[in-house]
XYZ file of N, CA and C in Angstrom:
690
model
N -3.308 -2.287 -7.581
C -3.573 -3.525 -6.961
C -5.102 -3.638 -6.543
N -5.906 -4.416 -7.025
C -7.223 -4.482 -6.912
C -7.605 -5.479 -5.556
N -8.735 -5.187 -5.087
C -8.923 -5.895 -3.678
C -10.372 -6.663 -3.826
N -10.370 -7.942 -3.783
C -11.691 -8.709 -3.871
C -11.812 -9.433 -2.495
N -13.104 -9.290 -2.162
C -13.549 -9.881 -0.815
C -13.716 -11.220 -1.120
N -13.026 -12.132 -0.441
C -12.926 -13.462 -0.430
C -14.393 -14.325 0.123
N -15.240 -14.630 -0.982
C -16.534 -14.966 -0.447
C -17.353 -13.879 0.076
N -17.032 -12.728 -0.289
C -17.823 -11.434 0.372
C -16.928 -10.963 1.304
N -17.484 -10.710 2.390
C -16.804 -10.145 3.657
C -16.872 -11.281 4.964
N -16.230 -12.228 4.983
C -16.347 -13.431 5.773
C -16.300 -13.035 7.151
N -15.369 -12.137 7.595
C -15.028 -11.625 8.811
C -16.281 -11.100 9.541
N -17.094 -10.666 8.813
C -18.336 -9.864 9.362
C -19.565 -10.565 9.010
N -19.718 -11.450 7.884
C -20.978 -11.810 7.603
C -20.686 -13.221 7.013
N -21.853 -13.982 6.916
C -21.658 -15.408 6.535
C -21.169 -15.551 5.147
N -20.140 -16.234 4.811
C -19.698 -16.448 3.414
C -20.404 -16.757 2.582
N -20.275 -16.220 1.347
C -20.911 -16.372 0.125
C -22.568 -16.264 0.135
N -23.010 -15.288 0.990
C -24.287 -14.755 1.007
C -24.407 -13.417 0.434
N -25.607 -12.970 0.054
C -25.753 -11.709 -0.626
C -25.197 -10.582 0.459
N -25.634 -10.842 1.572
C -25.212 -9.769 2.619
C -23.629 -9.555 2.749
N -22.997 -10.822 2.589
C -21.556 -10.813 2.560
C -20.856 -10.087 1.394
N -21.527 -10.331 0.115
C -21.043 -9.603 -0.909
C -21.340 -8.161 -0.984
N -22.333 -7.955 -0.506
C -22.864 -6.302 -0.572
C -22.109 -5.734 0.427
N -21.557 -6.260 1.513
C -20.798 -5.650 2.530
C -19.374 -5.602 1.812
N -18.858 -6.499 1.253
C -17.524 -6.134 0.497
C -17.436 -5.048 -0.190
N -18.375 -4.864 -0.947
C -18.501 -3.611 -1.969
C -18.683 -2.188 -1.184
N -19.561 -2.423 0.030
C -19.862 -1.124 0.984
C -18.647 -0.627 1.564
N -17.642 -1.817 1.970
C -16.540 -1.410 2.690
C -15.317 -0.984 1.595
N -15.480 -1.045 0.438
C -14.605 -0.462 -0.436
C -13.964 -1.382 -1.450
N -14.334 -2.664 -1.404
C -13.639 -3.674 -2.355
C -13.889 -3.332 -3.673
N -12.896 -3.796 -4.652
C -13.250 -3.613 -6.084
C -13.950 -4.637 -6.605
N -14.235 -5.713 -5.963
C -15.118 -6.789 -6.314
C -15.237 -7.895 -5.301
N -15.533 -9.055 -5.698
C -15.624 -10.235 -4.948
C -15.077 -11.453 -5.582
N -14.860 -12.418 -4.850
C -14.437 -13.745 -5.323
C -15.451 -14.678 -4.755
N -15.912 -15.636 -5.459
C -17.224 -16.514 -5.324
C -16.871 -17.827 -5.715
N -17.644 -18.817 -5.262
C -17.701 -20.300 -5.552
C -19.041 -20.753 -5.944
N -18.859 -21.447 -7.121
C -20.188 -21.911 -7.796
C -20.397 -23.528 -8.031
N -21.358 -23.930 -7.881
C -21.800 -25.311 -8.209
C -23.118 -25.382 -9.077
N -23.517 -26.413 -9.594
C -24.700 -26.474 -10.419
C -25.601 -27.545 -9.562
N -26.973 -27.102 -9.447
C -27.850 -27.839 -8.884
C -28.493 -28.918 -9.623
N -29.277 -29.760 -9.145
C -29.811 -31.000 -9.813
C -30.799 -30.362 -11.128
N -31.394 -29.180 -10.877
C -32.103 -28.813 -12.003
C -31.484 -27.522 -12.626
N -30.031 -27.634 -12.601
C -29.076 -26.895 -13.397
C -29.209 -25.133 -13.116
N -29.367 -25.022 -11.888
C -29.258 -23.624 -11.635
C -27.847 -23.553 -10.876
N -27.329 -22.074 -11.082
C -25.909 -21.989 -10.629
C -26.053 -21.422 -9.290
N -25.576 -21.878 -8.208
C -25.770 -21.426 -6.808
C -24.299 -21.125 -6.272
N -24.071 -20.214 -5.441
C -22.901 -19.834 -4.943
C -22.713 -20.390 -3.458
N -21.695 -21.235 -3.402
C -21.401 -21.918 -2.210
C -19.910 -22.710 -2.357
N -19.061 -22.572 -1.284
C -17.731 -23.042 -1.455
C -17.824 -24.392 -1.253
N -18.576 -25.292 -0.400
C -18.618 -26.519 -0.170
C -19.783 -27.152 -0.726
N -19.660 -28.451 -1.338
C -20.943 -28.931 -2.132
C -21.804 -29.717 -1.121
N -21.310 -29.562 0.184
C -22.467 -29.869 1.284
C -22.618 -28.593 2.199
N -23.832 -28.349 2.601
C -24.081 -26.988 3.466
C -23.902 -27.353 5.004
N -23.168 -28.461 5.261
C -23.077 -28.757 6.742
C -22.303 -27.695 7.429
N -21.161 -27.378 6.909
C -20.047 -26.483 7.428
C -20.675 -25.148 7.880
N -21.085 -24.603 6.766
C -21.523 -23.155 6.918
C -22.951 -22.914 7.579
N -23.889 -23.844 7.167
C -25.490 -23.664 7.647
C -25.806 -24.778 8.517
N -24.963 -25.819 8.832
C -25.259 -26.783 9.656
C -26.487 -27.757 9.187
N -26.381 -27.867 7.884
C -27.609 -28.518 7.138
C -26.950 -29.495 6.155
N -27.184 -30.732 6.375
C -26.525 -32.040 5.566
C -27.449 -32.157 4.326
N -26.850 -31.246 3.251
C -27.610 -31.301 2.060
C -26.351 -30.934 1.023
N -26.594 -32.076 -0.078
C -25.627 -31.934 -0.966
C -26.023 -31.155 -2.172
N -25.491 -30.018 -2.588
C -25.958 -29.067 -3.308
C -26.229 -29.678 -4.750
N -25.219 -30.430 -5.404
C -25.228 -30.906 -6.741
C -26.390 -32.037 -6.792
N -26.946 -32.545 -5.791
C -27.846 -33.611 -5.676
C -29.218 -33.103 -5.371
N -29.396 -31.805 -5.076
C -30.671 -31.227 -4.812
C -31.138 -30.029 -5.748
N -32.417 -30.004 -5.677
C -33.183 -28.908 -6.499
C -33.100 -27.413 -5.767
N -33.011 -26.484 -6.490
C -32.788 -25.209 -5.933
C -33.665 -24.759 -5.038
N -34.925 -25.056 -5.194
C -36.051 -24.996 -4.107
C -35.719 -25.660 -2.757
N -35.260 -26.770 -2.842
C -34.883 -27.619 -1.604
C -33.761 -26.871 -0.831
N -32.784 -26.341 -1.601
C -31.590 -25.445 -0.975
C -31.936 -24.239 -0.324
N -32.894 -23.478 -1.107
C -33.472 -22.258 -0.571
C -34.412 -22.262 0.672
N -34.950 -23.543 0.884
C -35.732 -23.858 2.064
C -35.014 -23.989 3.193
N -33.694 -24.380 3.114
C -32.971 -24.437 4.460
C -31.733 -23.615 4.621
N -31.381 -22.850 3.594
C -29.996 -21.818 3.737
C -30.251 -20.741 2.858
N -29.658 -19.586 3.202
C -29.718 -18.483 2.394
C -28.461 -18.628 1.252
N -28.622 -19.615 0.436
C -27.602 -19.711 -0.729
C -28.212 -18.976 -1.840
N -27.222 -18.146 -2.348
C -27.873 -17.322 -3.543
C -27.578 -17.986 -4.706
N -28.318 -17.697 -5.581
C -28.104 -17.912 -7.235
C -27.073 -16.911 -7.656
N -26.232 -17.359 -8.575
C -25.368 -16.557 -8.992
C -25.991 -15.301 -9.850
N -26.874 -15.375 -10.361
C -27.649 -14.421 -10.966
C -28.181 -13.325 -10.014
N -28.398 -13.779 -8.832
C -28.757 -12.965 -7.720
C -27.689 -11.917 -7.602
N -26.341 -12.588 -7.277
C -25.150 -11.714 -7.132
C -25.004 -10.602 -8.121
N -25.173 -11.230 -9.293
C -24.959 -10.377 -10.493
C -25.999 -9.042 -10.433
N -27.120 -9.392 -9.967
C -28.221 -8.325 -9.761
C -27.983 -7.083 -8.622
N -27.246 -7.623 -7.567
C -27.114 -6.743 -6.474
C -25.549 -6.010 -6.609
N -24.651 -6.509 -7.177
C -23.632 -5.865 -7.138
C -23.311 -4.917 -8.490
N -22.767 -3.623 -8.199
C -22.547 -2.573 -9.422
C -21.938 -3.238 -10.471
N -22.235 -2.871 -11.391
C -21.591 -3.326 -12.913
C -20.223 -3.113 -13.004
N -19.721 -2.075 -12.351
C -18.392 -1.951 -12.615
C -17.500 -2.664 -11.704
N -17.959 -3.523 -10.935
C -17.276 -4.476 -9.978
C -16.779 -5.661 -10.783
N -15.553 -6.144 -10.262
C -14.904 -7.260 -10.766
C -15.399 -8.595 -9.892
N -15.766 -9.792 -10.729
C -16.121 -10.785 -9.996
C -15.386 -12.172 -10.426
N -14.584 -12.658 -9.537
C -13.843 -13.705 -9.678
C -14.684 -15.058 -9.468
N -15.203 -15.704 -10.517
C -16.039 -16.857 -10.420
C -15.197 -18.205 -10.234
N -15.154 -18.690 -9.090
C -14.290 -20.034 -8.959
C -15.131 -21.182 -9.069
N -14.827 -22.043 -10.164
C -15.462 -23.246 -10.557
C -15.217 -24.321 -9.739
N -16.012 -24.762 -8.968
C -16.174 -25.915 -7.996
C -16.340 -27.228 -8.443
N -17.465 -27.179 -9.249
C -18.231 -28.358 -9.742
C -17.540 -28.818 -11.149
N -16.769 -29.754 -10.817
C -15.905 -30.366 -11.914
C -16.716 -30.953 -13.169
N -17.763 -31.586 -12.674
C -18.639 -32.199 -13.772
C -19.218 -31.231 -14.627
N -19.731 -30.035 -14.125
C -20.540 -29.052 -14.848
C -19.811 -27.839 -15.130
N -18.516 -27.851 -15.173
C -17.753 -26.840 -15.269
C -17.957 -25.967 -16.626
N -18.019 -26.739 -17.655
C -18.323 -26.025 -19.103
C -19.595 -25.335 -19.003
N -20.523 -25.967 -18.579
C -22.060 -25.445 -18.573
C -21.853 -24.366 -17.637
N -21.395 -24.243 -16.735
C -21.196 -23.086 -15.614
C -20.791 -21.749 -16.490
N -19.715 -22.151 -17.171
C -18.950 -21.196 -17.930
C -19.854 -20.530 -19.104
N -20.674 -21.358 -19.683
C -21.685 -21.083 -20.855
C -22.791 -20.156 -20.109
N -23.055 -20.360 -18.813
C -24.243 -19.665 -18.302
C -23.826 -18.323 -17.942
N -22.442 -18.456 -17.276
C -22.079 -17.108 -16.812
C -21.806 -16.093 -18.005
N -21.535 -16.647 -19.149
C -21.119 -15.749 -20.389
C -22.382 -15.294 -20.977
N -23.477 -16.034 -20.716
C -24.715 -15.613 -21.362
C -25.396 -14.666 -20.480
N -25.120 -14.564 -19.287
C -25.760 -13.825 -18.144
C -25.217 -12.723 -17.385
N -23.822 -12.651 -17.568
C -22.870 -11.817 -16.852
C -23.176 -10.468 -17.172
N -22.982 -9.637 -16.157
C -23.147 -8.017 -16.389
C -21.953 -7.349 -15.950
N -20.994 -8.186 -15.400
C -19.683 -7.552 -14.791
C -18.464 -8.028 -15.735
N -17.306 -7.641 -15.413
C -15.817 -8.065 -15.668
C -15.782 -9.355 -14.909
N -15.606 -10.375 -15.592
C -15.338 -11.673 -14.853
C -14.056 -12.354 -15.143
N -13.680 -13.063 -14.041
C -12.476 -14.017 -14.259
C -12.932 -15.121 -13.709
N -12.823 -16.248 -14.544
C -12.970 -17.619 -14.345
C -11.772 -18.243 -13.656
N -12.072 -19.037 -12.672
C -10.736 -19.700 -12.091
C -11.179 -21.049 -11.505
N -10.202 -21.937 -11.413
C -10.396 -23.227 -10.846
C -9.256 -24.009 -10.458
N -9.241 -24.794 -9.554
C -8.026 -25.830 -9.092
C -8.148 -26.853 -10.197
N -9.251 -27.071 -10.779
C -9.369 -28.208 -12.017
C -8.867 -27.653 -13.170
N -7.668 -27.673 -13.487
C -6.944 -27.239 -14.572
C -7.545 -27.577 -15.819
N -8.023 -28.766 -16.086
C -8.552 -29.367 -17.179
C -9.785 -28.552 -17.709
N -10.513 -28.090 -16.893
C -11.817 -27.252 -17.147
C -11.219 -25.983 -17.672
N -10.370 -25.338 -17.034
C -9.904 -24.053 -17.498
C -9.160 -24.163 -18.878
N -8.431 -25.316 -19.040
C -7.782 -25.488 -20.471
C -8.595 -25.875 -21.521
N -9.722 -26.401 -21.153
C -10.560 -26.711 -22.268
C -11.457 -25.433 -22.631
N -11.906 -24.595 -21.716
C -12.681 -23.582 -21.886
C -11.923 -22.398 -22.456
N -10.744 -22.236 -21.927
C -9.977 -21.107 -22.665
C -9.707 -21.302 -24.137
N -9.639 -22.396 -24.514
C -9.726 -22.683 -26.128
C -10.952 -22.304 -26.751
N -12.045 -22.665 -26.051
C -13.275 -22.340 -26.691
C -13.921 -21.032 -26.593
N -13.596 -20.452 -25.492
C -14.043 -19.103 -25.257
C -12.890 -18.090 -25.116
N -12.441 -17.704 -26.478
C -11.115 -16.860 -26.455
C -11.157 -15.495 -26.032
N -12.449 -14.991 -25.894
C -12.437 -13.649 -25.512
C -12.628 -13.558 -23.810
N -12.953 -14.564 -23.126
C -13.034 -14.570 -21.714
C -11.787 -14.455 -20.930
N -11.724 -14.440 -19.706
C -10.561 -14.360 -18.843
C -10.621 -15.554 -18.131
N -9.517 -16.328 -18.128
C -9.456 -17.700 -17.269
C -8.231 -17.812 -16.406
N -8.199 -18.056 -15.232
C -7.137 -18.234 -14.367
C -6.914 -19.475 -13.950
N -5.615 -19.927 -13.500
C -5.330 -21.134 -12.902
C -5.108 -21.123 -11.448
N -5.876 -21.696 -10.690
C -5.557 -21.759 -9.215
C -4.699 -22.669 -8.885
N -3.877 -22.399 -7.884
C -2.811 -23.511 -7.440
C -2.854 -23.675 -5.832
N -2.607 -24.791 -5.291
C -2.461 -25.015 -3.974
C -1.758 -26.222 -3.860
N -1.773 -26.904 -2.583
C -0.943 -28.113 -2.306
C -1.012 -29.161 -3.415
N -2.113 -29.440 -4.053
C -2.425 -30.346 -5.120
C -1.349 -30.212 -6.321
N -0.974 -29.037 -6.444
C -0.052 -28.875 -7.651
C 1.329 -28.572 -7.300
N 1.763 -28.970 -5.932
C 3.197 -28.874 -5.525
C 4.158 -29.590 -6.267
N 3.756 -30.684 -6.889
C 4.581 -31.332 -7.699
C 5.180 -31.073 -9.028
N 4.198 -29.869 -9.428
C 4.500 -29.337 -10.923
C 5.940 -28.808 -10.967
N 6.686 -29.208 -12.014
C 7.953 -28.793 -12.430
C 7.851 -27.385 -12.854
N 8.777 -26.588 -12.991
C 8.996 -25.490 -13.608
C 8.463 -25.424 -15.093
N 9.057 -26.582 -15.670
C 8.681 -26.896 -17.088
C 7.260 -27.122 -17.274
N 6.343 -27.650 -16.253
C 5.083 -27.930 -16.294
C 4.411 -26.543 -16.276
N 4.785 -25.739 -15.557
C 4.090 -24.378 -15.215
C 4.311 -23.419 -16.571
N 5.513 -23.696 -17.045
C 5.867 -22.951 -18.352
C 4.868 -23.272 -19.330
N 4.717 -24.727 -19.564
C 3.820 -25.279 -20.507
C 2.352 -24.650 -20.432
N 1.938 -24.618 -19.167
C 0.485 -24.175 -18.890
C 0.290 -22.654 -19.296
N 1.414 -21.717 -19.009
C 1.191 -20.351 -19.241
C 1.695 -19.996 -20.727
N 2.590 -20.860 -21.196
C 3.141 -20.174 -22.607
C 2.347 -20.942 -23.752
N 1.756 -22.053 -23.545
C 1.153 -22.614 -24.480
C -0.496 -22.570 -24.498
N -1.039 -21.856 -23.791
C -2.521 -21.567 -23.455
C -2.654 -20.133 -23.146
N -3.768 -19.460 -23.599
C -4.257 -18.126 -23.417
C -4.644 -17.995 -21.982
N -3.942 -18.332 -21.129
C -4.287 -17.946 -19.655
C -4.149 -16.507 -19.189
N -5.051 -15.968 -18.616
C -5.038 -14.674 -18.073
C -4.366 -14.440 -16.865
N -4.546 -15.251 -15.866
C -4.007 -14.954 -14.716
C -3.549 -16.378 -13.852
N -2.698 -16.098 -12.864
C -2.309 -17.136 -11.883
C -2.575 -16.747 -10.651
N -3.416 -17.757 -9.917
C -4.056 -17.381 -8.535
C -3.220 -18.300 -7.598
N -2.325 -17.559 -6.871
C -1.324 -18.128 -6.066
C -1.823 -17.941 -4.536
N -1.475 -19.039 -3.851
C -1.856 -19.010 -2.379
C -0.627 -18.020 -1.581
N -1.127 -17.275 -0.877
C -0.101 -16.309 -0.076
C 0.714 -17.389 0.884
N 0.169 -18.364 1.128
C 0.997 -19.576 2.033
C 2.292 -20.003 1.494
N 2.350 -20.064 0.001
C 3.613 -20.269 -0.546
C 4.681 -19.643 -0.167
N 4.512 -18.380 0.236
C 5.568 -17.316 0.816
C 6.169 -17.945 1.902
N 5.433 -18.636 2.637
C 5.796 -19.205 4.106
C 6.434 -20.568 3.894
N 6.022 -21.249 2.870
C 6.335 -22.614 2.660
C 7.772 -22.802 1.958
N 7.853 -21.967 0.841
C 8.837 -21.854 -0.035
C 9.249 -20.518 -0.588
N 10.081 -19.815 0.077
C 10.062 -18.325 -0.251
C 10.739 -18.447 -1.692
N 11.861 -19.205 -1.959
C 12.658 -19.095 -3.013
C 11.642 -19.487 -4.263
N 10.833 -20.470 -4.164
C 9.927 -20.823 -5.333
C 8.898 -19.898 -5.500
N 8.455 -19.104 -4.572
C 7.451 -18.240 -4.358
C 8.095 -17.161 -5.400
N 9.091 -16.455 -5.134
C 9.798 -15.361 -5.883
C 9.982 -15.842 -7.316
N 10.683 -16.932 -7.290
C 10.789 -17.533 -8.789
C 9.674 -17.568 -9.712
N 8.707 -18.018 -9.084
C 7.274 -17.907 -9.832
C 6.691 -16.787 -10.081
N 6.725 -15.770 -9.097
C 6.097 -14.469 -9.532
C 6.868 -13.742 -10.617
N 8.123 -13.874 -10.296
C 8.942 -13.074 -11.227
C 8.837 -13.701 -12.759
N 8.811 -14.885 -12.751
C 8.553 -15.495 -14.079
C 7.141 -15.036 -14.743
N 6.183 -14.999 -13.889
C 4.718 -14.760 -14.389
C 4.745 -13.145 -14.672
N 5.490 -12.490 -13.964
C 5.464 -10.872 -14.528
C 6.181 -10.950 -15.608
N 7.198 -11.695 -15.838
C 8.118 -11.575 -17.096
C 7.244 -11.863 -18.375
N 6.381 -12.770 -18.194
C 5.488 -13.176 -19.266
C 4.220 -12.472 -19.440
N 4.038 -11.439 -18.390
C 2.865 -10.667 -18.635
C 1.687 -11.185 -18.276
N 1.590 -12.196 -17.189
C 0.203 -12.857 -16.719
C -0.159 -11.826 -15.324
N -1.364 -11.936 -15.196
C -1.809 -11.194 -14.085
C -1.631 -12.183 -12.911
N -1.317 -11.843 -11.701
C -1.156 -12.411 -10.488
C -2.163 -12.095 -9.450
N -2.810 -13.118 -9.020
C -3.847 -13.060 -7.992
C -3.304 -13.826 -6.730
N -3.453 -13.100 -5.666
C -2.925 -13.800 -4.462
C -4.141 -14.151 -3.354
N -4.170 -15.157 -2.960
C -5.230 -15.519 -1.810
C -4.616 -16.288 -0.731
N -5.048 -16.356 0.304
C -6.005 -15.238 1.035
C -5.063 -14.188 1.690
N -4.831 -13.022 1.333
C -3.984 -12.077 1.885
C -4.628 -11.259 3.003
N -4.396 -11.564 4.254
C -5.037 -10.830 5.539
C -4.132 -10.114 6.354
N -2.938 -10.035 5.856
C -1.931 -9.256 6.767
C -1.301 -8.097 6.019
N -1.073 -7.142 6.675
C -0.291 -5.987 6.093
C 1.178 -6.349 5.778
N 1.728 -7.033 6.421
C 3.188 -7.277 6.066
C 3.194 -8.263 4.741
N 2.224 -9.058 4.569
C 2.078 -9.579 3.169
C 1.825 -8.805 2.055
N 1.039 -7.751 2.086
C 0.997 -6.812 1.386
C 2.415 -5.969 0.903
N 2.881 -5.753 1.772
C 4.453 -5.251 1.685
C 5.236 -6.052 0.836
N 5.237 -7.355 1.126
C 5.821 -8.378 0.317
C 5.637 -8.393 -1.197
N 4.305 -8.349 -1.453
C 3.860 -8.795 -2.810
C 3.465 -7.544 -3.598
N 3.641 -6.352 -2.989
C 2.961 -5.064 -3.718
C 3.549 -5.022 -5.047
N 4.677 -5.373 -5.396
C 5.385 -5.228 -6.487
C 4.792 -6.167 -7.674
N 4.380 -7.216 -7.243
C 3.900 -8.282 -8.023
C 2.345 -8.455 -8.295
N 1.639 -7.956 -7.365
C 0.115 -8.450 -7.166
C -0.572 -7.527 -8.095
N -1.544 -8.104 -8.785
C -2.578 -7.211 -9.772
C -3.644 -7.094 -8.925
N -3.996 -8.428 -8.121
C -5.184 -8.622 -7.360
C -4.906 -9.150 -6.164
N -5.550 -9.099 -4.938
C -5.517 -9.678 -3.976
C -6.968 -10.280 -3.372
N -6.876 -11.372 -2.879
C -8.261 -11.889 -2.282
C -8.286 -11.896 -0.735
N -9.068 -11.267 -0.107
C -9.003 -11.016 1.419
C -10.086 -11.330 2.194
N -10.000 -11.902 3.222
C -11.096 -11.916 4.341
C -11.213 -10.611 4.948
N -10.230 -9.811 4.937
C -10.124 -8.662 5.972
C -10.292 -7.278 5.039
N -11.429 -7.166 4.558
C -11.849 -6.289 3.474
C -11.552 -4.792 3.913
N -11.856 -4.431 5.152
C -11.586 -3.211 5.764
C -10.287 -2.902 5.927
N -9.574 -3.721 6.382
C -8.215 -3.584 6.675
C -7.255 -3.366 5.435
N -7.546 -4.118 4.423
C -6.948 -3.949 3.248
C -7.234 -2.811 2.453
N -8.652 -2.341 2.609
C -8.792 -1.231 1.786
C -8.288 0.010 2.518
N -8.281 0.016 3.837
C -7.705 0.965 4.620
C -6.303 1.136 4.162
N -5.468 0.066 4.093
C -4.084 0.153 3.953
C -3.583 0.465 2.588
N -4.174 -0.230 1.515
C -3.762 -0.291 -0.041
C -4.478 1.178 -0.557
N -5.492 1.646 -0.168
C -6.084 2.709 -0.825
C -6.092 4.070 0.019
N -5.237 3.954 0.958
C -4.804 5.142 1.872
C -4.315 6.365 1.127
């Protein structure tokens, strides 16, 4: 079971910053999960929100701004900066937030990557389009409440008719619908898909999913590393 720091190590450092990513690795994570958008001048930047208000208290829309403007008001890294500071053996889960520029982002990452990369997105149409075009890359489908009405047949169609590498499931599903949770993970294991759980911050959650999880994404890097790698 691999451990990825969720946006780095947000319990101790500002999420999606260079310090946060470096800390996740320093504390023993196998890699990091991060979120990306494209700026107005087509640079790939790492931020969960399209607006910097929540994290940096700056009202700035990333996709409508130039990189220089963003850098002047907040320590938002370019994706290439993250590639340059993380050891090459570490895994990076690149979550595509920018629906409009999804394919351009994938193209950029493929051209510039130095690490093992998993692309993921809640925007399934981006993933389904790119997985057909870039057959040697790893693509995962992210799920949350916006996919709750998918039937089992819908899910079967997604995973059996496309070369999807991984399913990225919220650990919250365990609490919302335990029966659906176990039916889904058992099915995914049966068809040999990688299972990524987010955001796993409790030891008791690890105990429940340890037979199914290939990767966990966590805010609690030290705690998870200490428990899983003991």
